[in-house]
């Protein structure tokens, strides 16, 4: 297409006349392939940019000058200019200059030239004023603005917006200038009629770089570090020794400690307690000697309760995302309730659940049996345990002659066997003694025997805890006396150092044979003062007494090397509250053992 035809198309484009798709395409192609003609058109475009900036300078000549600076910086790039023309052709929008030129074609050249001269004069005045200090001398340094690129892009977007003819308001008493809806004054004004801009000392505009200066390349974008993982829960309360278990190892827990995915908590036996709160308000309370591992929340809250006692106050969970608590023996699925879980680890361990509010689905991992446990019910899962929902909850029973379970209870048995009096029975004394090797080593060891009838506890029950309490009359100051399980039946009225009952001798005198007692201690007895003294007993041993009453032979407290004698009141004590007592906490079984 020849130059004359192109100029005619360009004039029609600026005037806002519609072009056919073929004419649009021809104009865009010429801008792309003809550098000389593109530079001529670009000069016209710069003039249009100045006129647009002047029309929008409602805040005064300074704003107009700054707009001109930004516009010139943007439009010195010919390729960007071509892109702008392409976008405007595609959008079919008419610019401010098209409307002005359509109304004033006879005087368009003269009018545009006059305004261009005036605009350039304002630019030079503003730049000189901005860069020169008030008192003369060297020009003040121009502060760089990190938001300059954003300002340039804003200028481009403003230039492409649909036009609004609105110019600076004149002071009262003077002739108003053109505003939206009114034709602007067609008489070009000389440069001196444009007021000088007052520089803004707090935000100086950077100087306009020479046209030949290439635009610096943008700084390479650096990838920001990934955000830290969000905590799943927070430790609210800590008592005693409590540890957080994570991938990096074990760390001491404290209040406001955060728990992340995959971590857990462990409370020390003998006094460690902790409380943990999730974001939705769900709260876990860990008793002493409790282990929680692998906390996660991918498809609902879930963790492993390895041992101990856990009370959970579970907020209502989202549909399809229940809270899951897994133990070595069972799995509890919770939608929103209050419950307590007790886990006894080991080969004969078990898991008991007590539901206080709501309903929990409870599945035994041993036989796969699943039961729904409603409020005020419990269930137990484990080897030789029958999994069923039963009404009630955890119970406590005490066994003490003349006191409990009833005043008629007389199921306690106790005695002392004396090496120095090997054939003498001492089953009716008010004091039961323990003593080991004496100073002169004359063979005067004394051992204590104890037994309780616990048949009041149903077979198949899950024993949560067991504790012995005696009233000490003579305390030890150094060593402890180990407590062993007896494996042979004995008679309180006939037992001695030599025999368990009349005509039935011990395997080794003093019940020291492996058929007489167990090899491993089940508890330790070491009172440091006279008065009540408690011993925590192995719950599995008590469970064997409950499930098999005929094999309940009781305990022996003995140490041949401990010469620090200890005594406590027997079941014959006149003060009933000082008699030996066994207290058992349990979940009642189904009355039979599988």
mmCIF file of N, CA and C in Angstrom, residues 243-360:
data_model
loop_
_atom_site.group_PDB
_atom_site.id
_atom_site.type_symbol
_atom_site.label_atom_id
_atom_site.label_comp_id
_atom_site.label_asym_id
_atom_site.label_seq_id
_atom_site.Cartn_x
_atom_site.Cartn_y
_atom_site.Cartn_z
ATOM 1 N N UNK A 243 7.039 -34.300 77.203
ATOM 2 C CA UNK A 243 7.926 -34.149 76.049
ATOM 3 C C UNK A 243 7.119 -34.124 74.761
ATOM 4 N N UNK A 244 7.624 -33.329 73.785
ATOM 5 C CA UNK A 244 7.093 -33.333 72.426
ATOM 6 C C UNK A 244 7.971 -34.253 71.593
ATOM 7 N N UNK A 245 7.377 -35.170 70.861
ATOM 8 C CA UNK A 245 8.101 -36.120 70.025
ATOM 9 C C UNK A 245 7.951 -35.705 68.575
ATOM 10 N N UNK A 246 9.080 -35.316 67.936
ATOM 11 C CA UNK A 246 9.046 -34.878 66.551
ATOM 12 C C UNK A 246 10.107 -35.560 65.727
ATOM 13 N N UNK A 247 10.181 -35.166 64.440
ATOM 14 C CA UNK A 247 11.168 -35.775 63.539
ATOM 15 C C UNK A 247 12.585 -35.471 63.981
ATOM 16 N N UNK A 248 12.796 -34.312 64.626
ATOM 17 C CA UNK A 248 14.134 -33.932 65.074
ATOM 18 C C UNK A 248 14.487 -34.533 66.420
ATOM 19 N N UNK A 249 13.592 -35.296 67.023
ATOM 20 C CA UNK A 249 13.861 -35.896 68.318
ATOM 21 C C UNK A 249 12.886 -35.410 69.371
ATOM 22 N N UNK A 250 13.280 -35.533 70.600
ATOM 23 C CA UNK A 250 12.440 -35.195 71.748
ATOM 24 C C UNK A 250 12.822 -33.814 72.280
ATOM 25 N N UNK A 251 11.791 -33.004 72.616
ATOM 26 C CA UNK A 251 12.039 -31.711 73.243
ATOM 27 C C UNK A 251 11.044 -31.501 74.371
ATOM 28 N N UNK A 252 11.474 -30.761 75.363
ATOM 29 C CA UNK A 252 10.611 -30.498 76.495
ATOM 30 C C UNK A 252 9.424 -29.648 76.094
ATOM 31 N N UNK A 253 8.239 -30.005 76.569
ATOM 32 C CA UNK A 253 7.022 -29.262 76.252
ATOM 33 C C UNK A 253 6.795 -28.168 77.288
ATOM 34 N N UNK A 254 6.192 -27.093 76.840
ATOM 35 C CA UNK A 254 5.828 -25.985 77.716
ATOM 36 C C UNK A 254 4.496 -25.421 77.240
ATOM 37 N N UNK A 255 3.908 -24.577 78.051
ATOM 38 C CA UNK A 255 2.640 -23.956 77.668
ATOM 39 C C UNK A 255 2.827 -23.156 76.393
ATOM 40 N N UNK A 256 1.839 -23.197 75.498
ATOM 41 C CA UNK A 256 1.840 -22.546 74.184
ATOM 42 C C UNK A 256 2.772 -23.228 73.184
ATOM 43 N N UNK A 257 3.297 -24.390 73.531
ATOM 44 C CA UNK A 257 4.100 -25.172 72.582
ATOM 45 C C UNK A 257 3.213 -25.611 71.431
ATOM 46 N N UNK A 258 3.698 -25.458 70.184
ATOM 47 C CA UNK A 258 2.918 -25.833 69.014
ATOM 48 C C UNK A 258 3.216 -27.276 68.601
ATOM 49 N N UNK A 259 2.176 -27.971 68.175
ATOM 50 C CA UNK A 259 2.291 -29.358 67.719
ATOM 51 C C UNK A 259 2.020 -29.374 66.225
ATOM 52 N N UNK A 260 2.992 -29.877 65.448
ATOM 53 C CA UNK A 260 2.887 -29.916 64.000
ATOM 54 C C UNK A 260 2.552 -31.334 63.535
ATOM 55 N N UNK A 261 2.220 -31.454 62.249
ATOM 56 C CA UNK A 261 1.842 -32.749 61.684
ATOM 57 C C UNK A 261 2.950 -33.773 61.902
ATOM 58 N N UNK A 262 2.573 -34.950 62.358
ATOM 59 C CA UNK A 262 3.519 -36.027 62.587
ATOM 60 C C UNK A 262 4.110 -36.057 63.978
ATOM 61 N N UNK A 263 3.890 -35.034 64.777
ATOM 62 C CA UNK A 263 4.471 -34.992 66.116
ATOM 63 C C UNK A 263 3.534 -35.643 67.127
ATOM 64 N N UNK A 264 4.036 -35.772 68.365
ATOM 65 C CA UNK A 264 3.254 -36.379 69.429
ATOM 66 C C UNK A 264 3.671 -35.845 70.784
ATOM 67 N N UNK A 265 3.078 -36.413 71.841
ATOM 68 C CA UNK A 265 3.349 -35.995 73.216
ATOM 69 C C UNK A 265 3.508 -37.228 74.086
ATOM 70 N N UNK A 266 4.353 -37.091 75.115
ATOM 71 C CA UNK A 266 4.520 -38.162 76.090
ATOM 72 C C UNK A 266 4.606 -37.549 77.477
ATOM 73 N N UNK A 267 3.779 -38.052 78.388
ATOM 74 C CA UNK A 267 3.828 -37.607 79.777
ATOM 75 C C UNK A 267 4.528 -38.670 80.608
ATOM 76 N N UNK A 268 5.345 -38.218 81.543
ATOM 77 C CA UNK A 268 6.103 -39.152 82.373
ATOM 78 C C UNK A 268 5.180 -39.833 83.374
ATOM 79 N N UNK A 269 5.497 -41.088 83.692
ATOM 80 C CA UNK A 269 4.748 -41.804 84.715
ATOM 81 C C UNK A 269 5.020 -41.167 86.075
ATOM 82 N N UNK A 270 4.005 -41.168 86.896
ATOM 83 C CA UNK A 270 4.198 -40.632 88.239
ATOM 84 C C UNK A 270 3.971 -39.143 88.365
ATOM 85 N N UNK A 271 3.151 -38.550 87.512
ATOM 86 C CA UNK A 271 2.813 -37.140 87.710
ATOM 87 C C UNK A 271 2.794 -36.260 86.484
ATOM 88 N N UNK A 272 3.210 -36.744 85.325
ATOM 89 C CA UNK A 272 3.185 -35.920 84.120
ATOM 90 C C UNK A 272 1.763 -35.772 83.582
ATOM 91 N N UNK A 273 1.344 -34.533 83.324
ATOM 92 C CA UNK A 273 0.013 -34.250 82.789
ATOM 93 C C UNK A 273 0.134 -33.196 81.696
ATOM 94 N N UNK A 274 -0.776 -33.233 80.714
ATOM 95 C CA UNK A 274 -0.753 -32.234 79.636
ATOM 96 C C UNK A 274 -2.151 -32.067 79.072
ATOM 97 N N UNK A 275 -2.405 -30.862 78.542
ATOM 98 C CA UNK A 275 -3.662 -30.557 77.867
ATOM 99 C C UNK A 275 -3.330 -29.935 76.525
ATOM 100 N N UNK A 276 -3.987 -30.407 75.451
ATOM 101 C CA UNK A 276 -3.706 -29.971 74.084
ATOM 102 C C UNK A 276 -5.008 -29.496 73.447
ATOM 103 N N UNK A 277 -4.946 -28.358 72.734
ATOM 104 C CA UNK A 277 -6.135 -27.803 72.094
ATOM 105 C C UNK A 277 -5.914 -27.642 70.601
ATOM 106 N N UNK A 278 -6.902 -28.104 69.794
ATOM 107 C CA UNK A 278 -6.889 -27.924 68.352
ATOM 108 C C UNK A 278 -7.593 -26.614 68.001
ATOM 109 N N UNK A 279 -7.436 -26.178 66.751
ATOM 110 C CA UNK A 279 -7.979 -24.895 66.316
ATOM 111 C C UNK A 279 -9.504 -24.851 66.419
ATOM 112 N N UNK A 280 -10.181 -25.988 66.214
ATOM 113 C CA UNK A 280 -11.645 -25.995 66.252
ATOM 114 C C UNK A 280 -12.190 -26.127 67.664
ATOM 115 N N UNK A 281 -11.328 -26.117 68.670
ATOM 116 C CA UNK A 281 -11.761 -26.214 70.054
ATOM 117 C C UNK A 281 -11.656 -27.601 70.648
ATOM 118 N N UNK A 282 -11.359 -28.609 69.845
ATOM 119 C CA UNK A 282 -11.168 -29.954 70.376
ATOM 120 C C UNK A 282 -10.019 -29.966 71.373
ATOM 121 N N UNK A 283 -10.231 -30.611 72.519
ATOM 122 C CA UNK A 283 -9.209 -30.627 73.567
ATOM 123 C C UNK A 283 -8.910 -32.056 74.006
ATOM 124 N N UNK A 284 -7.625 -32.350 74.201
ATOM 125 C CA UNK A 284 -7.174 -33.650 74.684
ATOM 126 C C UNK A 284 -6.488 -33.446 76.029
ATOM 127 N N UNK A 285 -6.827 -34.294 76.998
ATOM 128 C CA UNK A 285 -6.174 -34.268 78.300
ATOM 129 C C UNK A 285 -5.455 -35.585 78.499
ATOM 130 N N UNK A 286 -4.121 -35.514 78.657
ATOM 131 C CA UNK A 286 -3.282 -36.699 78.784
ATOM 132 C C UNK A 286 -2.964 -36.927 80.255
ATOM 133 N N UNK A 287 -3.263 -38.149 80.736
ATOM 134 C CA UNK A 287 -2.928 -38.512 82.097
ATOM 135 C C UNK A 287 -1.474 -38.910 82.220
ATOM 136 N N UNK A 288 -1.097 -39.311 83.414
ATOM 137 C CA UNK A 288 0.285 -39.708 83.677
ATOM 138 C C UNK A 288 0.649 -40.972 82.895
ATOM 139 N N UNK A 289 1.860 -41.001 82.350
ATOM 140 C CA UNK A 289 2.335 -42.164 81.618
ATOM 141 C C UNK A 289 1.624 -42.406 80.304
ATOM 142 N N UNK A 290 1.211 -41.333 79.623
ATOM 143 C CA UNK A 290 0.450 -41.454 78.373
ATOM 144 C C UNK A 290 1.323 -41.096 77.172
ATOM 145 N N UNK A 291 1.143 -41.817 76.082
ATOM 146 C CA UNK A 291 1.916 -41.607 74.856
ATOM 147 C C UNK A 291 0.959 -41.409 73.687
ATOM 148 N N UNK A 292 1.073 -40.245 73.017
ATOM 149 C CA UNK A 292 0.311 -39.925 71.812
ATOM 150 C C UNK A 292 1.306 -39.691 70.681
ATOM 151 N N UNK A 293 1.098 -40.331 69.527
ATOM 152 C CA UNK A 293 2.044 -40.226 68.417
ATOM 153 C C UNK A 293 1.305 -39.929 67.105
ATOM 154 N N UNK A 294 2.072 -39.348 66.139
ATOM 155 C CA UNK A 294 1.602 -39.199 64.760
ATOM 156 C C UNK A 294 0.352 -38.374 64.605
ATOM 157 N N UNK A 295 0.281 -37.205 65.250
ATOM 158 C CA UNK A 295 -0.889 -36.340 65.098
ATOM 159 C C UNK A 295 -0.942 -35.825 63.663
ATOM 160 N N UNK A 296 -2.091 -35.917 63.016
ATOM 161 C CA UNK A 296 -2.241 -35.414 61.650
ATOM 162 C C UNK A 296 -3.678 -34.933 61.450
ATOM 163 N N UNK A 297 -3.912 -34.236 60.312
ATOM 164 C CA UNK A 297 -5.233 -33.676 60.051
ATOM 165 C C UNK A 297 -5.502 -33.621 58.560
ATOM 166 N N UNK A 298 -4.967 -34.562 57.787
ATOM 167 C CA UNK A 298 -5.130 -34.545 56.340
ATOM 168 C C UNK A 298 -6.571 -34.850 55.937
ATOM 169 N N UNK A 299 -7.130 -35.937 56.413
ATOM 170 C CA UNK A 299 -8.505 -36.317 56.099
ATOM 171 C C UNK A 299 -9.339 -36.373 57.375
ATOM 172 N N UNK A 300 -9.040 -35.522 58.305
ATOM 173 C CA UNK A 300 -9.661 -35.537 59.615
ATOM 174 C C UNK A 300 -8.599 -35.761 60.675
ATOM 175 N N UNK A 301 -8.854 -35.306 61.864
ATOM 176 C CA UNK A 301 -7.883 -35.469 62.946
ATOM 177 C C UNK A 301 -7.648 -36.948 63.218
ATOM 178 N N UNK A 302 -6.395 -37.317 63.446
ATOM 179 C CA UNK A 302 -6.063 -38.714 63.708
ATOM 180 C C UNK A 302 -4.746 -38.773 64.466
ATOM 181 N N UNK A 303 -4.623 -39.775 65.330
ATOM 182 C CA UNK A 303 -3.364 -40.005 66.045
ATOM 183 C C UNK A 303 -3.405 -41.399 66.661
ATOM 184 N N UNK A 304 -2.259 -41.829 67.174
ATOM 185 C CA UNK A 304 -2.120 -43.135 67.819
ATOM 186 C C UNK A 304 -1.949 -42.926 69.322
ATOM 187 N N UNK A 305 -2.778 -43.603 70.104
ATOM 188 C CA UNK A 305 -2.648 -43.609 71.558
ATOM 189 C C UNK A 305 -1.969 -44.916 71.937
ATOM 190 N N UNK A 306 -0.677 -44.815 72.269
ATOM 191 C CA UNK A 306 0.094 -46.027 72.520
ATOM 192 C C UNK A 306 -0.120 -46.608 73.898
ATOM 193 N N UNK A 307 -0.325 -45.750 74.911
ATOM 194 C CA UNK A 307 -0.561 -46.210 76.279
ATOM 195 C C UNK A 307 -1.096 -45.051 77.104
ATOM 196 N N UNK A 308 -1.600 -45.395 78.282
ATOM 197 C CA UNK A 308 -2.027 -44.365 79.212
ATOM 198 C C UNK A 308 -3.510 -44.082 79.157
ATOM 199 N N UNK A 309 -3.886 -42.937 79.722
ATOM 200 C CA UNK A 309 -5.282 -42.534 79.834
ATOM 201 C C UNK A 309 -5.457 -41.193 79.136
ATOM 202 N N UNK A 310 -6.432 -41.124 78.226
ATOM 203 C CA UNK A 310 -6.705 -39.924 77.449
ATOM 204 C C UNK A 310 -8.184 -39.579 77.556
ATOM 205 N N UNK A 311 -8.468 -38.323 77.900
ATOM 206 C CA UNK A 311 -9.836 -37.821 77.877
ATOM 207 C C UNK A 311 -9.943 -36.811 76.736
ATOM 208 N N UNK A 312 -10.932 -36.990 75.855
ATOM 209 C CA UNK A 312 -11.060 -36.149 74.661
ATOM 210 C C UNK A 312 -12.404 -35.423 74.679
ATOM 211 N N UNK A 313 -12.354 -34.099 74.502
ATOM 212 C CA UNK A 313 -13.537 -33.268 74.339
ATOM 213 C C UNK A 313 -13.544 -32.837 72.871
ATOM 214 N N UNK A 314 -14.282 -33.564 72.042
ATOM 215 C CA UNK A 314 -14.193 -33.435 70.589
ATOM 216 C C UNK A 314 -15.304 -32.519 70.085
ATOM 217 N N UNK A 315 -14.926 -31.413 69.445
ATOM 218 C CA UNK A 315 -15.907 -30.530 68.807
ATOM 219 C C UNK A 315 -16.541 -31.242 67.615
ATOM 220 N N UNK A 316 -17.672 -30.742 67.174
ATOM 221 C CA UNK A 316 -18.354 -31.352 66.023
ATOM 222 C C UNK A 316 -17.441 -31.307 64.808
ATOM 223 N N UNK A 317 -17.181 -32.468 64.209
ATOM 224 C CA UNK A 317 -16.263 -32.567 63.089
ATOM 225 C C UNK A 317 -17.011 -32.450 61.759
ATOM 226 N N UNK A 318 -16.315 -31.983 60.679
ATOM 227 C CA UNK A 318 -16.971 -31.857 59.376
ATOM 228 C C UNK A 318 -17.449 -33.211 58.852
ATOM 229 N N UNK A 319 -18.489 -33.178 58.058
ATOM 230 C CA UNK A 319 -19.021 -34.415 57.472
ATOM 231 C C UNK A 319 -17.956 -35.093 56.623
ATOM 232 N N UNK A 320 -17.811 -36.380 56.810
ATOM 233 C CA UNK A 320 -16.825 -37.148 56.052
ATOM 234 C C UNK A 320 -15.414 -37.039 56.573
ATOM 235 N N UNK A 321 -15.201 -36.279 57.663
ATOM 236 C CA UNK A 321 -13.856 -36.126 58.225
ATOM 237 C C UNK A 321 -13.894 -36.328 59.736
ATOM 238 N N UNK A 322 -14.207 -37.525 60.192
ATOM 239 C CA UNK A 322 -14.292 -37.766 61.634
ATOM 240 C C UNK A 322 -12.902 -37.793 62.263
ATOM 241 N N UNK A 323 -12.886 -37.677 63.563
ATOM 242 C CA UNK A 323 -11.639 -37.833 64.320
ATOM 243 C C UNK A 323 -11.426 -39.325 64.572
ATOM 244 N N UNK A 324 -10.213 -39.805 64.310
ATOM 245 C CA UNK A 324 -9.897 -41.224 64.461
ATOM 246 C C UNK A 324 -8.778 -41.391 65.483
ATOM 247 N N UNK A 325 -9.040 -42.197 66.504
ATOM 248 C CA UNK A 325 -8.039 -42.501 67.533
ATOM 249 C C UNK A 325 -7.738 -43.995 67.441
ATOM 250 N N UNK A 326 -6.502 -44.310 67.149
ATOM 251 C CA UNK A 326 -6.098 -45.714 66.996
ATOM 252 C C UNK A 326 -5.213 -46.113 68.177
ATOM 253 N N UNK A 327 -5.415 -47.328 68.662
ATOM 254 C CA UNK A 327 -4.608 -47.886 69.738
ATOM 255 C C UNK A 327 -4.055 -49.230 69.273
ATOM 256 N N UNK A 328 -3.207 -49.885 70.059
ATOM 257 C CA UNK A 328 -2.724 -51.212 69.637
ATOM 258 C C UNK A 328 -3.824 -52.255 69.527
ATOM 259 N N UNK A 329 -5.015 -51.979 70.097
ATOM 260 C CA UNK A 329 -6.046 -53.007 70.130
ATOM 261 C C UNK A 329 -7.346 -52.609 69.446
ATOM 262 N N UNK A 330 -7.540 -51.306 69.190
ATOM 263 C CA UNK A 330 -8.842 -50.871 68.689
ATOM 264 C C UNK A 330 -8.705 -49.564 67.929
ATOM 265 N N UNK A 331 -9.837 -49.154 67.334
ATOM 266 C CA UNK A 331 -9.918 -47.887 66.622
ATOM 267 C C UNK A 331 -11.258 -47.242 66.951
ATOM 268 N N UNK A 332 -11.200 -45.974 67.379
ATOM 269 C CA UNK A 332 -12.407 -45.229 67.730
ATOM 270 C C UNK A 332 -12.631 -44.131 66.702
ATOM 271 N N UNK A 333 -13.845 -44.063 66.147
ATOM 272 C CA UNK A 333 -14.217 -43.042 65.169
ATOM 273 C C UNK A 333 -15.203 -42.087 65.840
ATOM 274 N N UNK A 334 -14.840 -40.804 65.864
ATOM 275 C CA UNK A 334 -15.576 -39.819 66.654
ATOM 276 C C UNK A 334 -16.021 -38.683 65.749
ATOM 277 N N UNK A 335 -17.313 -38.317 65.835
ATOM 278 C CA UNK A 335 -17.829 -37.168 65.100
ATOM 279 C C UNK A 335 -17.972 -35.936 65.987
ATOM 280 N N UNK A 336 -18.076 -36.124 67.266
ATOM 281 C CA UNK A 336 -18.221 -35.008 68.188
ATOM 282 C C UNK A 336 -18.798 -35.511 69.490
ATOM 283 N N UNK A 337 -17.980 -35.572 70.552
ATOM 284 C CA UNK A 337 -18.434 -36.181 71.790
ATOM 285 C C UNK A 337 -17.417 -35.934 72.884
ATOM 286 N N UNK A 338 -17.713 -36.451 74.070
ATOM 287 C CA UNK A 338 -16.765 -36.473 75.186
ATOM 288 C C UNK A 338 -16.534 -37.930 75.536
ATOM 289 N N UNK A 339 -15.285 -38.343 75.578
ATOM 290 C CA UNK A 339 -14.974 -39.740 75.827
ATOM 291 C C UNK A 339 -13.660 -39.864 76.581
ATOM 292 N N UNK A 340 -13.444 -41.029 77.140
ATOM 293 C CA UNK A 340 -12.178 -41.341 77.807
ATOM 294 C C UNK A 340 -11.675 -42.670 77.275
ATOM 295 N N UNK A 341 -10.389 -42.720 76.932
ATOM 296 C CA UNK A 341 -9.755 -43.949 76.446
ATOM 297 C C UNK A 341 -8.639 -44.340 77.407
ATOM 298 N N UNK A 342 -8.605 -45.626 77.734
ATOM 299 C CA UNK A 342 -7.544 -46.159 78.574
ATOM 300 C C UNK A 342 -6.869 -47.290 77.817
ATOM 301 N N UNK A 343 -5.553 -47.225 77.700
ATOM 302 C CA UNK A 343 -4.795 -48.233 76.953
ATOM 303 C C UNK A 343 -3.774 -48.864 77.880
ATOM 304 N N UNK A 344 -3.835 -50.182 77.998
ATOM 305 C CA UNK A 344 -2.839 -50.935 78.755
ATOM 306 C C UNK A 344 -2.010 -51.720 77.745
ATOM 307 N N UNK A 345 -0.732 -51.347 77.545
ATOM 308 C CA UNK A 345 0.080 -52.022 76.520
ATOM 309 C C UNK A 345 0.537 -53.408 76.990
ATOM 310 N N UNK A 346 1.186 -54.113 76.069
ATOM 311 C CA UNK A 346 1.742 -55.420 76.407
ATOM 312 C C UNK A 346 1.012 -56.545 75.725
ATOM 313 N N UNK A 347 1.555 -57.761 75.794
ATOM 314 C CA UNK A 347 0.936 -58.924 75.129
ATOM 315 C C UNK A 347 -0.481 -59.190 75.594
ATOM 316 N N UNK A 348 -0.767 -58.906 76.851
ATOM 317 C CA UNK A 348 -2.121 -59.113 77.376
ATOM 318 C C UNK A 348 -2.821 -57.776 77.587
ATOM 319 N N UNK A 349 -2.401 -56.774 76.838
ATOM 320 C CA UNK A 349 -2.962 -55.439 77.000
ATOM 321 C C UNK A 349 -4.353 -55.322 76.423
ATOM 322 N N UNK A 350 -4.963 -54.175 76.584
ATOM 323 C CA UNK A 350 -6.333 -53.938 76.163
ATOM 324 C C UNK A 350 -6.557 -52.439 76.015
ATOM 325 N N UNK A 351 -7.698 -52.108 75.394
ATOM 326 C CA UNK A 351 -8.142 -50.718 75.262
ATOM 327 C C UNK A 351 -9.592 -50.635 75.702
ATOM 328 N N UNK A 352 -9.872 -49.701 76.577
ATOM 329 C CA UNK A 352 -11.245 -49.479 77.036
ATOM 330 C C UNK A 352 -11.672 -48.069 76.659
ATOM 331 N N UNK A 353 -12.932 -47.940 76.230
ATOM 332 C CA UNK A 353 -13.489 -46.631 75.892
ATOM 333 C C UNK A 353 -14.722 -46.390 76.752
ATOM 334 N N UNK A 354 -14.807 -45.196 77.297
ATOM 335 C CA UNK A 354 -15.959 -44.790 78.099
ATOM 336 C C UNK A 354 -16.536 -43.530 77.463
ATOM 337 N N UNK A 355 -17.782 -43.599 76.977
ATOM 338 C CA UNK A 355 -18.414 -42.478 76.279
ATOM 339 C C UNK A 355 -19.297 -41.729 77.272
ATOM 340 N N UNK A 356 -19.055 -40.434 77.402
ATOM 341 C CA UNK A 356 -19.822 -39.610 78.342
ATOM 342 C C UNK A 356 -20.889 -38.777 77.636
ATOM 343 N N UNK A 357 -20.624 -38.385 76.388
ATOM 344 C CA UNK A 357 -21.609 -37.662 75.583
ATOM 345 C C UNK A 357 -21.512 -38.162 74.145
ATOM 346 N N UNK A 358 -22.640 -38.138 73.437
ATOM 347 C CA UNK A 358 -22.621 -38.498 72.023
ATOM 348 C C UNK A 358 -22.542 -39.994 71.806
ATOM 349 N N UNK A 359 -21.887 -40.383 70.714
ATOM 350 C CA UNK A 359 -21.775 -41.787 70.319
ATOM 351 C C UNK A 359 -20.456 -41.988 69.595
ATOM 352 N N UNK A 360 -19.805 -43.118 69.815
ATOM 353 C CA UNK A 360 -18.513 -43.425 69.209
ATOM 354 C C UNK A 360 -18.575 -44.816 68.587
#
